[in-house]
Amino acid sequence: MKVVIAGGSGALGQRMARDLIGRGDDVVVLSRSATPVRWGRHVRWDGRTAGPWAAGLAGAALINLCGELVFRPATAANIELLTRSRTEPTRALARACADLDEPPPVLVQMSTLAIYGDAGEPVLDESTPPADGPPQMAGVARAWEEASAGIPAIRRVTLRTGIVFDVGTPAFDRIAGFVRWGLGGRMGSGHQWISWLHVDDMCAIVRRCLDDAALSGIVHATSPSPVRNRDLMAAFRRTMHRPIGLPAPAPLVRLGSIVMRADPMLALTGRRCVPHRLRDAGFEFTHPDLEPALVDLLAANARP
């Protein structure tokens, strides 16, 4: 299968590209960077206009991963940047696909479970409506999904993902860094739910979405076992052999976020999401439970 990954030069995109190449797929990575990628055939684009790169979409499955990282303060300028970095490339893909003789056989549109905002205790599945805010989470995600509706495809899957854990990615490395510094206690109340996913399961879900003609619409890409923040941090401490972890009350999280130039709501809010559609389709998670998943990731990173 030929697969085009738009925005595939980042850590997650390259992990997907490596996985798909490993099973024999022909992978093209659309990137605005001039730096060649390690995995996949690098094709440069501007992320705004259709150009010569569009011919490479012919007959290809399309994965849309475009967008700046969300680890930044929730200012109006940053919200606009996060939104534009997702919607502009998505609209460019829509224009390019509209000029093809045949639309892509499948679109896997990435999104985020943050579209549900700060959801509290209820268990959320794919039938749950998006929240109205906050803008940096739900607002950006809604705009991204709405822009993707313009991409013609024979079959469409919107993957709303939890926090994907892999060594070397921002989410994993930030949490691991706090634990190493002795700051691996609960954040805020510690009651907020965290929906998470091992990167191997993420790649397996992408493969399933590409291959399974019966799968379309909104799909939750998240472990079947969400955990509270306090339990997430405790699992990291045990796995990394750090018995002590100072808690970070909400005011301290907000203060630290100013220093780190991040959005404190990423740590202080949560969602208790489950992958009902994948489970109904018979998908089996390799790493359904958090602590064994962390053990696996750290062991894999330690191997040559």
mmCIF file with all atom_site columns, N, CA and C in Angstrom, residues 178-248:
data_model
loop_
_atom_site.group_PDB
_atom_site.id
_atom_site.type_symbol
_atom_site.label_atom_id
_atom_site.label_alt_id
_atom_site.label_comp_id
_atom_site.label_asym_id
_atom_site.label_entity_id
_atom_site.label_seq_id
_atom_site.pdbx_PDB_ins_code
_atom_site.Cartn_x
_atom_site.Cartn_y
_atom_site.Cartn_z
_atom_site.occupancy
_atom_site.B_iso_or_equiv
_atom_site.pdbx_formal_charge
_atom_site.auth_seq_id
_atom_site.auth_comp_id
_atom_site.auth_asym_id
_atom_site.auth_atom_id
_atom_site.pdbx_PDB_model_num
ATOM 1   N N  . PHE A 1 178 ? 10.164  15.145 35.297 1.00 0.00 ? 178 PHE A N  1
ATOM 2   C CA . PHE A 1 178 ? 9.664   15.509 36.624 1.00 0.00 ? 178 PHE A CA 1
ATOM 3   C C  . PHE A 1 178 ? 10.001  14.425 37.638 1.00 0.00 ? 178 PHE A C  1
ATOM 4   N N  . VAL A 1 179 ? 9.822   13.168 37.241 1.00 0.00 ? 179 VAL A N  1
ATOM 5   C CA . VAL A 1 179 ? 10.092  12.055 38.154 1.00 0.00 ? 179 VAL A CA 1
ATOM 6   C C  . VAL A 1 179 ? 11.571  12.020 38.520 1.00 0.00 ? 179 VAL A C  1
ATOM 7   N N  . ARG A 1 180 ? 12.448  12.199 37.551 1.00 0.00 ? 180 ARG A N  1
ATOM 8   C CA . ARG A 1 180 ? 13.899  12.187 37.821 1.00 0.00 ? 180 ARG A CA 1
ATOM 9   C C  . ARG A 1 180 ? 14.290  13.313 38.773 1.00 0.00 ? 180 ARG A C  1
ATOM 10  N N  . TRP A 1 181 ? 13.612  14.453 38.668 1.00 0.00 ? 181 TRP A N  1
ATOM 11  C CA . TRP A 1 181 ? 13.948  15.600 39.510 1.00 0.00 ? 181 TRP A CA 1
ATOM 12  C C  . TRP A 1 181 ? 13.283  15.535 40.882 1.00 0.00 ? 181 TRP A C  1
ATOM 13  N N  . GLY A 1 182 ? 12.589  14.427 41.172 1.00 0.00 ? 182 GLY A N  1
ATOM 14  C CA . GLY A 1 182 ? 11.919  14.288 42.451 1.00 0.00 ? 182 GLY A CA 1
ATOM 15  C C  . GLY A 1 182 ? 10.589  15.004 42.533 1.00 0.00 ? 182 GLY A C  1
ATOM 16  N N  . LEU A 1 183 ? 10.041  15.395 41.375 1.00 0.00 ? 183 LEU A N  1
ATOM 17  C CA . LEU A 1 183 ? 8.773   16.129 41.323 1.00 0.00 ? 183 LEU A CA 1
ATOM 18  C C  . LEU A 1 183 ? 7.655   15.258 40.754 1.00 0.00 ? 183 LEU A C  1
ATOM 19  N N  . GLY A 1 184 ? 7.775   13.955 40.935 1.00 0.00 ? 184 GLY A N  1
ATOM 20  C CA . GLY A 1 184 ? 6.836   13.032 40.306 1.00 0.00 ? 184 GLY A CA 1
ATOM 21  C C  . GLY A 1 184 ? 5.624   12.690 41.137 1.00 0.00 ? 184 GLY A C  1
ATOM 22  N N  . GLY A 1 185 ? 5.168   13.616 41.971 1.00 0.00 ? 185 GLY A N  1
ATOM 23  C CA . GLY A 1 185 ? 3.929   13.395 42.706 1.00 0.00 ? 185 GLY A CA 1
ATOM 24  C C  . GLY A 1 185 ? 2.718   13.809 41.884 1.00 0.00 ? 185 GLY A C  1
ATOM 25  N N  . ARG A 1 186 ? 1.551   13.737 42.500 1.00 0.00 ? 186 ARG A N  1
ATOM 26  C CA . ARG A 1 186 ? 0.330   14.109 41.784 1.00 0.00 ? 186 ARG A CA 1
ATOM 27  C C  . ARG A 1 186 ? 0.408   15.569 41.339 1.00 0.00 ? 186 ARG A C  1
ATOM 28  N N  . MET A 1 187 ? -0.294  15.863 40.239 1.00 0.00 ? 187 MET A N  1
ATOM 29  C CA . MET A 1 187 ? -0.399  17.241 39.763 1.00 0.00 ? 187 MET A CA 1
ATOM 30  C C  . MET A 1 187 ? -1.811  17.735 40.014 1.00 0.00 ? 187 MET A C  1
ATOM 31  N N  . GLY A 1 188 ? -1.922  18.897 40.631 1.00 0.00 ? 188 GLY A N  1
ATOM 32  C CA . GLY A 1 188 ? -3.235  19.380 41.016 1.00 0.00 ? 188 GLY A CA 1
ATOM 33  C C  . GLY A 1 188 ? -3.858  18.457 42.041 1.00 0.00 ? 188 GLY A C  1
ATOM 34  N N  . SER A 1 189 ? -5.138  18.153 41.867 1.00 0.00 ? 189 SER A N  1
ATOM 35  C CA . SER A 1 189 ? -5.819  17.257 42.803 1.00 0.00 ? 189 SER A CA 1
ATOM 36  C C  . SER A 1 189 ? -5.363  15.817 42.659 1.00 0.00 ? 189 SER A C  1
ATOM 37  N N  . GLY A 1 190 ? -4.854  15.463 41.467 1.00 0.00 ? 190 GLY A N  1
ATOM 38  C CA . GLY A 1 190 ? -4.491  14.080 41.184 1.00 0.00 ? 190 GLY A CA 1
ATOM 39  C C  . GLY A 1 190 ? -5.664  13.210 40.814 1.00 0.00 ? 190 GLY A C  1
ATOM 40  N N  . HIS A 1 191 ? -6.889  13.746 40.873 1.00 0.00 ? 191 HIS A N  1
ATOM 41  C CA . HIS A 1 191 ? -8.090  12.961 40.569 1.00 0.00 ? 191 HIS A CA 1
ATOM 42  C C  . HIS A 1 191 ? -8.405  12.947 39.070 1.00 0.00 ? 191 HIS A C  1
ATOM 43  N N  . GLN A 1 192 ? -7.831  13.864 38.314 1.00 0.00 ? 192 GLN A N  1
ATOM 44  C CA . GLN A 1 192 ? -8.186  13.980 36.907 1.00 0.00 ? 192 GLN A CA 1
ATOM 45  C C  . GLN A 1 192 ? -7.786  12.716 36.141 1.00 0.00 ? 192 GLN A C  1
ATOM 46  N N  . TRP A 1 193 ? -8.649  12.309 35.219 1.00 0.00 ? 193 TRP A N  1
ATOM 47  C CA . TRP A 1 193 ? -8.422  11.079 34.455 1.00 0.00 ? 193 TRP A CA 1
ATOM 48  C C  . TRP A 1 193 ? -7.495  11.346 33.277 1.00 0.00 ? 193 TRP A C  1
ATOM 49  N N  . ILE A 1 194 ? -6.578  10.401 33.043 1.00 0.00 ? 194 ILE A N  1
ATOM 50  C CA . ILE A 1 194 ? -5.635  10.484 31.935 1.00 0.00 ? 194 ILE A CA 1
ATOM 51  C C  . ILE A 1 194 ? -5.895  9.321  30.979 1.00 0.00 ? 194 ILE A C  1
ATOM 52  N N  . SER A 1 195 ? -6.185  9.649  29.750 1.00 0.00 ? 195 SER A N  1
ATOM 53  C CA . SER A 1 195 ? -6.345  8.638  28.698 1.00 0.00 ? 195 SER A CA 1
ATOM 54  C C  . SER A 1 195 ? -5.034  8.550  27.938 1.00 0.00 ? 195 SER A C  1
ATOM 55  N N  . TRP A 1 196 ? -4.444  7.388  27.903 1.00 0.00 ? 196 TRP A N  1
ATOM 56  C CA . TRP A 1 196 ? -3.078  7.215  27.423 1.00 0.00 ? 196 TRP A CA 1
ATOM 57  C C  . TRP A 1 196 ? -3.019  6.019  26.465 1.00 0.00 ? 196 TRP A C  1
ATOM 58  N N  . LEU A 1 197 ? -1.860  5.881  25.776 1.00 0.00 ? 197 LEU A N  1
ATOM 59  C CA . LEU A 1 197 ? -1.708  4.801  24.806 1.00 0.00 ? 197 LEU A CA 1
ATOM 60  C C  . LEU A 1 197 ? -0.227  4.526  24.567 1.00 0.00 ? 197 LEU A C  1
ATOM 61  N N  . HIS A 1 198 ? 0.149   3.257  24.560 1.00 0.00 ? 198 HIS A N  1
ATOM 62  C CA . HIS A 1 198 ? 1.514   2.851  24.181 1.00 0.00 ? 198 HIS A CA 1
ATOM 63  C C  . HIS A 1 198 ? 1.686   3.057  22.681 1.00 0.00 ? 198 HIS A C  1
ATOM 64  N N  . VAL A 1 199 ? 2.858   3.522  22.261 1.00 0.00 ? 199 VAL A N  1
ATOM 65  C CA . VAL A 1 199 ? 3.077   3.835  20.852 1.00 0.00 ? 199 VAL A CA 1
ATOM 66  C C  . VAL A 1 199 ? 2.905   2.608  19.951 1.00 0.00 ? 199 VAL A C  1
ATOM 67  N N  . ASP A 1 200 ? 3.241   1.412  20.447 1.00 0.00 ? 200 ASP A N  1
ATOM 68  C CA . ASP A 1 200 ? 3.039   0.214  19.629 1.00 0.00 ? 200 ASP A CA 1
ATOM 69  C C  . ASP A 1 200 ? 1.564   -0.008 19.320 1.00 0.00 ? 200 ASP A C  1
ATOM 70  N N  . ASP A 1 201 ? 0.709   0.234  20.301 1.00 0.00 ? 201 ASP A N  1
ATOM 71  C CA . ASP A 1 201 ? -0.720  0.114  20.061 1.00 0.00 ? 201 ASP A CA 1
ATOM 72  C C  . ASP A 1 201 ? -1.213  1.218  19.136 1.00 0.00 ? 201 ASP A C  1
ATOM 73  N N  . MET A 1 202 ? -0.618  2.408  19.243 1.00 0.00 ? 202 MET A N  1
ATOM 74  C CA . MET A 1 202 ? -0.977  3.481  18.321 1.00 0.00 ? 202 MET A CA 1
ATOM 75  C C  . MET A 1 202 ? -0.709  3.065  16.882 1.00 0.00 ? 202 MET A C  1
ATOM 76  N N  . CYS A 1 203 ? 0.466   2.503  16.640 1.00 0.00 ? 203 CYS A N  1
ATOM 77  C CA . CYS A 1 203 ? 0.812   2.065  15.290 1.00 0.00 ? 203 CYS A CA 1
ATOM 78  C C  . CYS A 1 203 ? -0.113  0.947  14.820 1.00 0.00 ? 203 CYS A C  1
ATOM 79  N N  . ALA A 1 204 ? -0.452  0.035  15.719 1.00 0.00 ? 204 ALA A N  1
ATOM 80  C CA . ALA A 1 204 ? -1.349  -1.062 15.356 1.00 0.00 ? 204 ALA A CA 1
ATOM 81  C C  . ALA A 1 204 ? -2.744  -0.533 15.021 1.00 0.00 ? 204 ALA A C  1
ATOM 82  N N  . ILE A 1 205 ? -3.192  0.496  15.734 1.00 0.00 ? 205 ILE A N  1
ATOM 83  C CA . ILE A 1 205 ? -4.495  1.089  15.448 1.00 0.00 ? 205 ILE A CA 1
ATOM 84  C C  . ILE A 1 205 ? -4.478  1.763  14.081 1.00 0.00 ? 205 ILE A C  1
ATOM 85  N N  . VAL A 1 206 ? -3.411  2.460  13.759 1.00 0.00 ? 206 VAL A N  1
ATOM 86  C CA . VAL A 1 206 ? -3.304  3.091  12.439 1.00 0.00 ? 206 VAL A CA 1
ATOM 87  C C  . VAL A 1 206 ? -3.351  2.032  11.344 1.00 0.00 ? 206 VAL A C  1
ATOM 88  N N  . ARG A 1 207 ? -2.631  0.934  11.530 1.00 0.00 ? 207 ARG A N  1
ATOM 89  C CA . ARG A 1 207 ? -2.686  -0.150 10.536 1.00 0.00 ? 207 ARG A CA 1
ATOM 90  C C  . ARG A 1 207 ? -4.104  -0.672 10.383 1.00 0.00 ? 207 ARG A C  1
ATOM 91  N N  . ARG A 1 208 ? -4.786  -0.847 11.501 1.00 0.00 ? 208 ARG A N  1
ATOM 92  C CA . ARG A 1 208 ? -6.160  -1.364 11.453 1.00 0.00 ? 208 ARG A CA 1
ATOM 93  C C  . ARG A 1 208 ? -7.074  -0.381 10.704 1.00 0.00 ? 208 ARG A C  1
ATOM 94  N N  . CYS A 1 209 ? -6.899  0.905  10.960 1.00 0.00 ? 209 CYS A N  1
ATOM 95  C CA . CYS A 1 209 ? -7.721  1.904  10.278 1.00 0.00 ? 209 CYS A CA 1
ATOM 96  C C  . CYS A 1 209 ? -7.448  1.931  8.779  1.00 0.00 ? 209 CYS A C  1
ATOM 97  N N  . LEU A 1 210 ? -6.220  1.727  8.387  1.00 0.00 ? 210 LEU A N  1
ATOM 98  C CA . LEU A 1 210 ? -5.887  1.687  6.967  1.00 0.00 ? 210 LEU A CA 1
ATOM 99  C C  . LEU A 1 210 ? -6.482  0.460  6.281  1.00 0.00 ? 210 LEU A C  1
ATOM 100 N N  . ASP A 1 211 ? -6.515  -0.658 6.988  1.00 0.00 ? 211 ASP A N  1
ATOM 101 C CA . ASP A 1 211 ? -6.838  -1.945 6.358  1.00 0.00 ? 211 ASP A CA 1
ATOM 102 C C  . ASP A 1 211 ? -8.296  -2.366 6.480  1.00 0.00 ? 211 ASP A C  1
ATOM 103 N N  . ASP A 1 212 ? -8.964  -1.948 7.541  1.00 0.00 ? 212 ASP A N  1
ATOM 104 C CA . ASP A 1 212 ? -10.298 -2.472 7.853  1.00 0.00 ? 212 ASP A CA 1
ATOM 105 C C  . ASP A 1 212 ? -11.364 -1.642 7.153  1.00 0.00 ? 212 ASP A C  1
ATOM 106 N N  . ALA A 1 213 ? -11.926 -2.174 6.082  1.00 0.00 ? 213 ALA A N  1
ATOM 107 C CA . ALA A 1 213 ? -12.931 -1.444 5.306  1.00 0.00 ? 213 ALA A CA 1
ATOM 108 C C  . ALA A 1 213 ? -14.201 -1.194 6.096  1.00 0.00 ? 213 ALA A C  1
ATOM 109 N N  . ALA A 1 214 ? -14.419 -1.926 7.180  1.00 0.00 ? 214 ALA A N  1
ATOM 110 C CA . ALA A 1 214 ? -15.631 -1.755 7.984  1.00 0.00 ? 214 ALA A CA 1
ATOM 111 C C  . ALA A 1 214 ? -15.496 -0.647 9.020  1.00 0.00 ? 214 ALA A C  1
ATOM 112 N N  . LEU A 1 215 ? -14.294 -0.084 9.149  1.00 0.00 ? 215 LEU A N  1
ATOM 113 C CA . LEU A 1 215 ? -14.052 0.914  10.192 1.00 0.00 ? 215 LEU A CA 1
ATOM 114 C C  . LEU A 1 215 ? -14.074 2.304  9.568  1.00 0.00 ? 215 LEU A C  1
ATOM 115 N N  . SER A 1 216 ? -14.963 3.153  10.063 1.00 0.00 ? 216 SER A N  1
ATOM 116 C CA . SER A 1 216 ? -15.036 4.527  9.577  1.00 0.00 ? 216 SER A CA 1
ATOM 117 C C  . SER A 1 216 ? -15.637 5.397  10.674 1.00 0.00 ? 216 SER A C  1
ATOM 118 N N  . GLY A 1 217 ? -15.561 6.700  10.472 1.00 0.00 ? 217 GLY A N  1
ATOM 119 C CA . GLY A 1 217 ? -16.095 7.636  11.463 1.00 0.00 ? 217 GLY A CA 1
ATOM 120 C C  . GLY A 1 217 ? -15.123 7.878  12.607 1.00 0.00 ? 217 GLY A C  1
ATOM 121 N N  . ILE A 1 218 ? -15.649 8.279  13.749 1.00 0.00 ? 218 ILE A N  1
ATOM 122 C CA . ILE A 1 218 ? -14.824 8.610  14.916 1.00 0.00 ? 218 ILE A CA 1
ATOM 123 C C  . ILE A 1 218 ? -14.401 7.333  15.625 1.00 0.00 ? 218 ILE A C  1
ATOM 124 N N  . VAL A 1 219 ? -13.095 7.247  15.919 1.00 0.00 ? 219 VAL A N  1
ATOM 125 C CA . VAL A 1 219 ? -12.530 6.108  16.627 1.00 0.00 ? 219 VAL A CA 1
ATOM 126 C C  . VAL A 1 219 ? -11.625 6.638  17.736 1.00 0.00 ? 219 VAL A C  1
ATOM 127 N N  . HIS A 1 220 ? -11.783 6.140  18.942 1.00 0.00 ? 220 HIS A N  1
ATOM 128 C CA . HIS A 1 220 ? -10.902 6.512  20.046 1.00 0.00 ? 220 HIS A CA 1
ATOM 129 C C  . HIS A 1 220 ? -9.640  5.662  20.010 1.00 0.00 ? 220 HIS A C  1
ATOM 130 N N  . ALA A 1 221 ? -8.503  6.323  19.918 1.00 0.00 ? 221 ALA A N  1
ATOM 131 C CA . ALA A 1 221 ? -7.213  5.646  19.996 1.00 0.00 ? 221 ALA A CA 1
ATOM 132 C C  . ALA A 1 221 ? -6.663  5.876  21.397 1.00 0.00 ? 221 ALA A C  1
ATOM 133 N N  . THR A 1 222 ? -7.020  4.985  22.298 1.00 0.00 ? 222 THR A N  1
ATOM 134 C CA . THR A 1 222 ? -6.618  5.125  23.696 1.00 0.00 ? 222 THR A CA 1
ATOM 135 C C  . THR A 1 222 ? -6.695  3.764  24.361 1.00 0.00 ? 222 THR A C  1
ATOM 136 N N  . SER A 1 223 ? -5.902  3.565  25.384 1.00 0.00 ? 223 SER A N  1
ATOM 137 C CA . SER A 1 223 ? -5.937  2.316  26.135 1.00 0.00 ? 223 SER A CA 1
ATOM 138 C C  . SER A 1 223 ? -7.318  2.103  26.748 1.00 0.00 ? 223 SER A C  1
ATOM 139 N N  . PRO A 1 224 ? -7.732  0.852  26.913 1.00 0.00 ? 224 PRO A N  1
ATOM 140 C CA . PRO A 1 224 ? -9.006  0.598  27.595 1.00 0.00 ? 224 PRO A CA 1
ATOM 141 C C  . PRO A 1 224 ? -8.949  0.849  29.093 1.00 0.00 ? 224 PRO A C  1
ATOM 142 N N  . SER A 1 225 ? -7.753  1.255  29.598 1.00 0.00 ? 225 SER A N  1
ATOM 143 C CA . SER A 1 225 ? -7.576  1.428  31.044 1.00 0.00 ? 225 SER A CA 1
ATOM 144 C C  . SER A 1 225 ? -7.068  2.830  31.370 1.00 0.00 ? 225 SER A C  1
ATOM 145 N N  . PRO A 1 226 ? -7.947  3.852  31.295 1.00 0.00 ? 226 PRO A N  1
ATOM 146 C CA . PRO A 1 226 ? -7.508  5.185  31.720 1.00 0.00 ? 226 PRO A CA 1
ATOM 147 C C  . PRO A 1 226 ? -7.180  5.173  33.211 1.00 0.00 ? 226 PRO A C  1
ATOM 148 N N  . VAL A 1 227 ? -6.318  6.080  33.625 1.00 0.00 ? 227 VAL A N  1
ATOM 149 C CA . VAL A 1 227 ? -5.901  6.135  35.028 1.00 0.00 ? 227 VAL A CA 1
ATOM 150 C C  . VAL A 1 227 ? -6.003  7.566  35.529 1.00 0.00 ? 227 VAL A C  1
ATOM 151 N N  . ARG A 1 228 ? -6.105  7.690  36.848 1.00 0.00 ? 228 ARG A N  1
ATOM 152 C CA . ARG A 1 228 ? -6.070  9.031  37.432 1.00 0.00 ? 228 ARG A CA 1
ATOM 153 C C  . ARG A 1 228 ? -4.626  9.554  37.424 1.00 0.00 ? 228 ARG A C  1
ATOM 154 N N  . ASN A 1 229 ? -4.510  10.865 37.470 1.00 0.00 ? 229 ASN A N  1
ATOM 155 C CA . ASN A 1 229 ? -3.183  11.484 37.433 1.00 0.00 ? 229 ASN A CA 1
ATOM 156 C C  . ASN A 1 229 ? -2.281  10.975 38.552 1.00 0.00 ? 229 ASN A C  1
ATOM 157 N N  . ARG A 1 230 ? -2.824  10.820 39.759 1.00 0.00 ? 230 ARG A N  1
ATOM 158 C CA . ARG A 1 230 ? -2.000  10.363 40.883 1.00 0.00 ? 230 ARG A CA 1
ATOM 159 C C  . ARG A 1 230 ? -1.472  8.959  40.629 1.00 0.00 ? 230 ARG A C  1
ATOM 160 N N  . ASP A 1 231 ? -2.269  8.109  39.973 1.00 0.00 ? 231 ASP A N  1
ATOM 161 C CA . ASP A 1 231 ? -1.838  6.742  39.677 1.00 0.00 ? 231 ASP A CA 1
ATOM 162 C C  . ASP A 1 231 ? -0.851  6.720  38.513 1.00 0.00 ? 231 ASP A C  1
ATOM 163 N N  . LEU A 1 232 ? -1.034  7.620  37.560 1.00 0.00 ? 232 LEU A N  1
ATOM 164 C CA . LEU A 1 232 ? -0.064  7.753  36.466 1.00 0.00 ? 232 LEU A CA 1
ATOM 165 C C  . LEU A 1 232 ? 1.309   8.099  37.011 1.00 0.00 ? 232 LEU A C  1
ATOM 166 N N  . MET A 1 233 ? 1.357   9.109  37.880 1.00 0.00 ? 233 MET A N  1
ATOM 167 C CA . MET A 1 233 ? 2.648   9.535  38.418 1.00 0.00 ? 233 MET A CA 1
ATOM 168 C C  . MET A 1 233 ? 3.262   8.448  39.291 1.00 0.00 ? 233 MET A C  1
ATOM 169 N N  . ALA A 1 234 ? 2.443   7.728  40.060 1.00 0.00 ? 234 ALA A N  1
ATOM 170 C CA . ALA A 1 234 ? 2.959   6.640  40.892 1.00 0.00 ? 234 ALA A CA 1
ATOM 171 C C  . ALA A 1 234 ? 3.545   5.521  40.031 1.00 0.00 ? 234 ALA A C  1
ATOM 172 N N  . ALA A 1 235 ? 2.898   5.214  38.914 1.00 0.00 ? 235 ALA A N  1
ATOM 173 C CA . ALA A 1 235 ? 3.411   4.175  38.016 1.00 0.00 ? 235 ALA A CA 1
ATOM 174 C C  . ALA A 1 235 ? 4.741   4.592  37.415 1.00 0.00 ? 235 ALA A C  1
ATOM 175 N N  . PHE A 1 236 ? 4.877   5.850  37.040 1.00 0.00 ? 236 PHE A N  1
ATOM 176 C CA . PHE A 1 236 ? 6.164   6.343  36.530 1.00 0.00 ? 236 PHE A CA 1
ATOM 177 C C  . PHE A 1 236 ? 7.232   6.226  37.611 1.00 0.00 ? 236 PHE A C  1
ATOM 178 N N  . ARG A 1 237 ? 6.895   6.597  38.858 1.00 0.00 ? 237 ARG A N  1
ATOM 179 C CA . ARG A 1 237 ? 7.894   6.530  39.928 1.00 0.00 ? 237 ARG A CA 1
ATOM 180 C C  . ARG A 1 237 ? 8.351   5.098  40.163 1.00 0.00 ? 237 ARG A C  1
ATOM 181 N N  . ARG A 1 238 ? 7.413   4.167  40.213 1.00 0.00 ? 238 ARG A N  1
ATOM 182 C CA . ARG A 1 238 ? 7.797   2.774  40.452 1.00 0.00 ? 238 ARG A CA 1
ATOM 183 C C  . ARG A 1 238 ? 8.651   2.240  39.304 1.00 0.00 ? 238 ARG A C  1
ATOM 184 N N  . THR A 1 239 ? 8.259   2.546  38.095 1.00 0.00 ? 239 THR A N  1
ATOM 185 C CA . THR A 1 239 ? 8.979   2.030  36.926 1.00 0.00 ? 239 THR A CA 1
ATOM 186 C C  . THR A 1 239 ? 10.382  2.610  36.834 1.00 0.00 ? 239 THR A C  1
ATOM 187 N N  . MET A 1 240 ? 10.519  3.873  37.233 1.00 0.00 ? 240 MET A N  1
ATOM 188 C CA . MET A 1 240 ? 11.812  4.544  37.147 1.00 0.00 ? 240 MET A CA 1
ATOM 189 C C  . MET A 1 240 ? 12.598  4.457  38.460 1.00 0.00 ? 240 MET A C  1
ATOM 190 N N  . HIS A 1 241 ? 12.061  3.709  39.447 1.00 0.00 ? 241 HIS A N  1
ATOM 191 C CA . HIS A 1 241 ? 12.747  3.480  40.724 1.00 0.00 ? 241 HIS A CA 1
ATOM 192 C C  . HIS A 1 241 ? 13.046  4.797  41.451 1.00 0.00 ? 241 HIS A C  1
ATOM 193 N N  . ARG A 1 242 ? 12.032  5.642  41.494 1.00 0.00 ? 242 ARG A N  1
ATOM 194 C CA . ARG A 1 242 ? 12.118  6.902  42.233 1.00 0.00 ? 242 ARG A CA 1
ATOM 195 C C  . ARG A 1 242 ? 11.026  6.882  43.298 1.00 0.00 ? 242 ARG A C  1
ATOM 196 N N  . PRO A 1 243 ? 11.349  6.479  44.523 1.00 0.00 ? 243 PRO A N  1
ATOM 197 C CA . PRO A 1 243 ? 10.307  6.316  45.549 1.00 0.00 ? 243 PRO A CA 1
ATOM 198 C C  . PRO A 1 243 ? 9.669   7.623  45.990 1.00 0.00 ? 243 PRO A C  1
ATOM 199 N N  . ILE A 1 244 ? 10.380  8.739  45.825 1.00 0.00 ? 244 ILE A N  1
ATOM 200 C CA . ILE A 1 244 ? 9.884   10.024 46.307 1.00 0.00 ? 244 ILE A CA 1
ATOM 201 C C  . ILE A 1 244 ? 9.467   10.892 45.122 1.00 0.00 ? 244 ILE A C  1
ATOM 202 N N  . GLY A 1 245 ? 8.287   11.480 45.263 1.00 0.00 ? 245 GLY A N  1
ATOM 203 C CA . GLY A 1 245 ? 7.811   12.414 44.251 1.00 0.00 ? 245 GLY A CA 1
ATOM 204 C C  . GLY A 1 245 ? 6.982   13.490 44.903 1.00 0.00 ? 245 GLY A C  1
ATOM 205 N N  . LEU A 1 246 ? 7.496   14.700 44.944 1.00 0.00 ? 246 LEU A N  1
ATOM 206 C CA . LEU A 1 246 ? 6.776   15.793 45.590 1.00 0.00 ? 246 LEU A CA 1
ATOM 207 C C  . LEU A 1 246 ? 5.542   16.151 44.778 1.00 0.00 ? 246 LEU A C  1
ATOM 208 N N  . PRO A 1 247 ? 4.398   16.346 45.435 1.00 0.00 ? 247 PRO A N  1
ATOM 209 C CA . PRO A 1 247 ? 3.197   16.752 44.703 1.00 0.00 ? 247 PRO A CA 1
ATOM 210 C C  . PRO A 1 247 ? 3.307   18.193 44.227 1.00 0.00 ? 247 PRO A C  1
ATOM 211 N N  . ALA A 1 248 ? 2.507   18.494 43.210 1.00 0.00 ? 248 ALA A N  1
ATOM 212 C CA . ALA A 1 248 ? 2.476   19.854 42.669 1.00 0.00 ? 248 ALA A CA 1
ATOM 213 C C  . ALA A 1 248 ? 1.039   20.359 42.721 1.00 0.00 ? 248 ALA A C  1
#
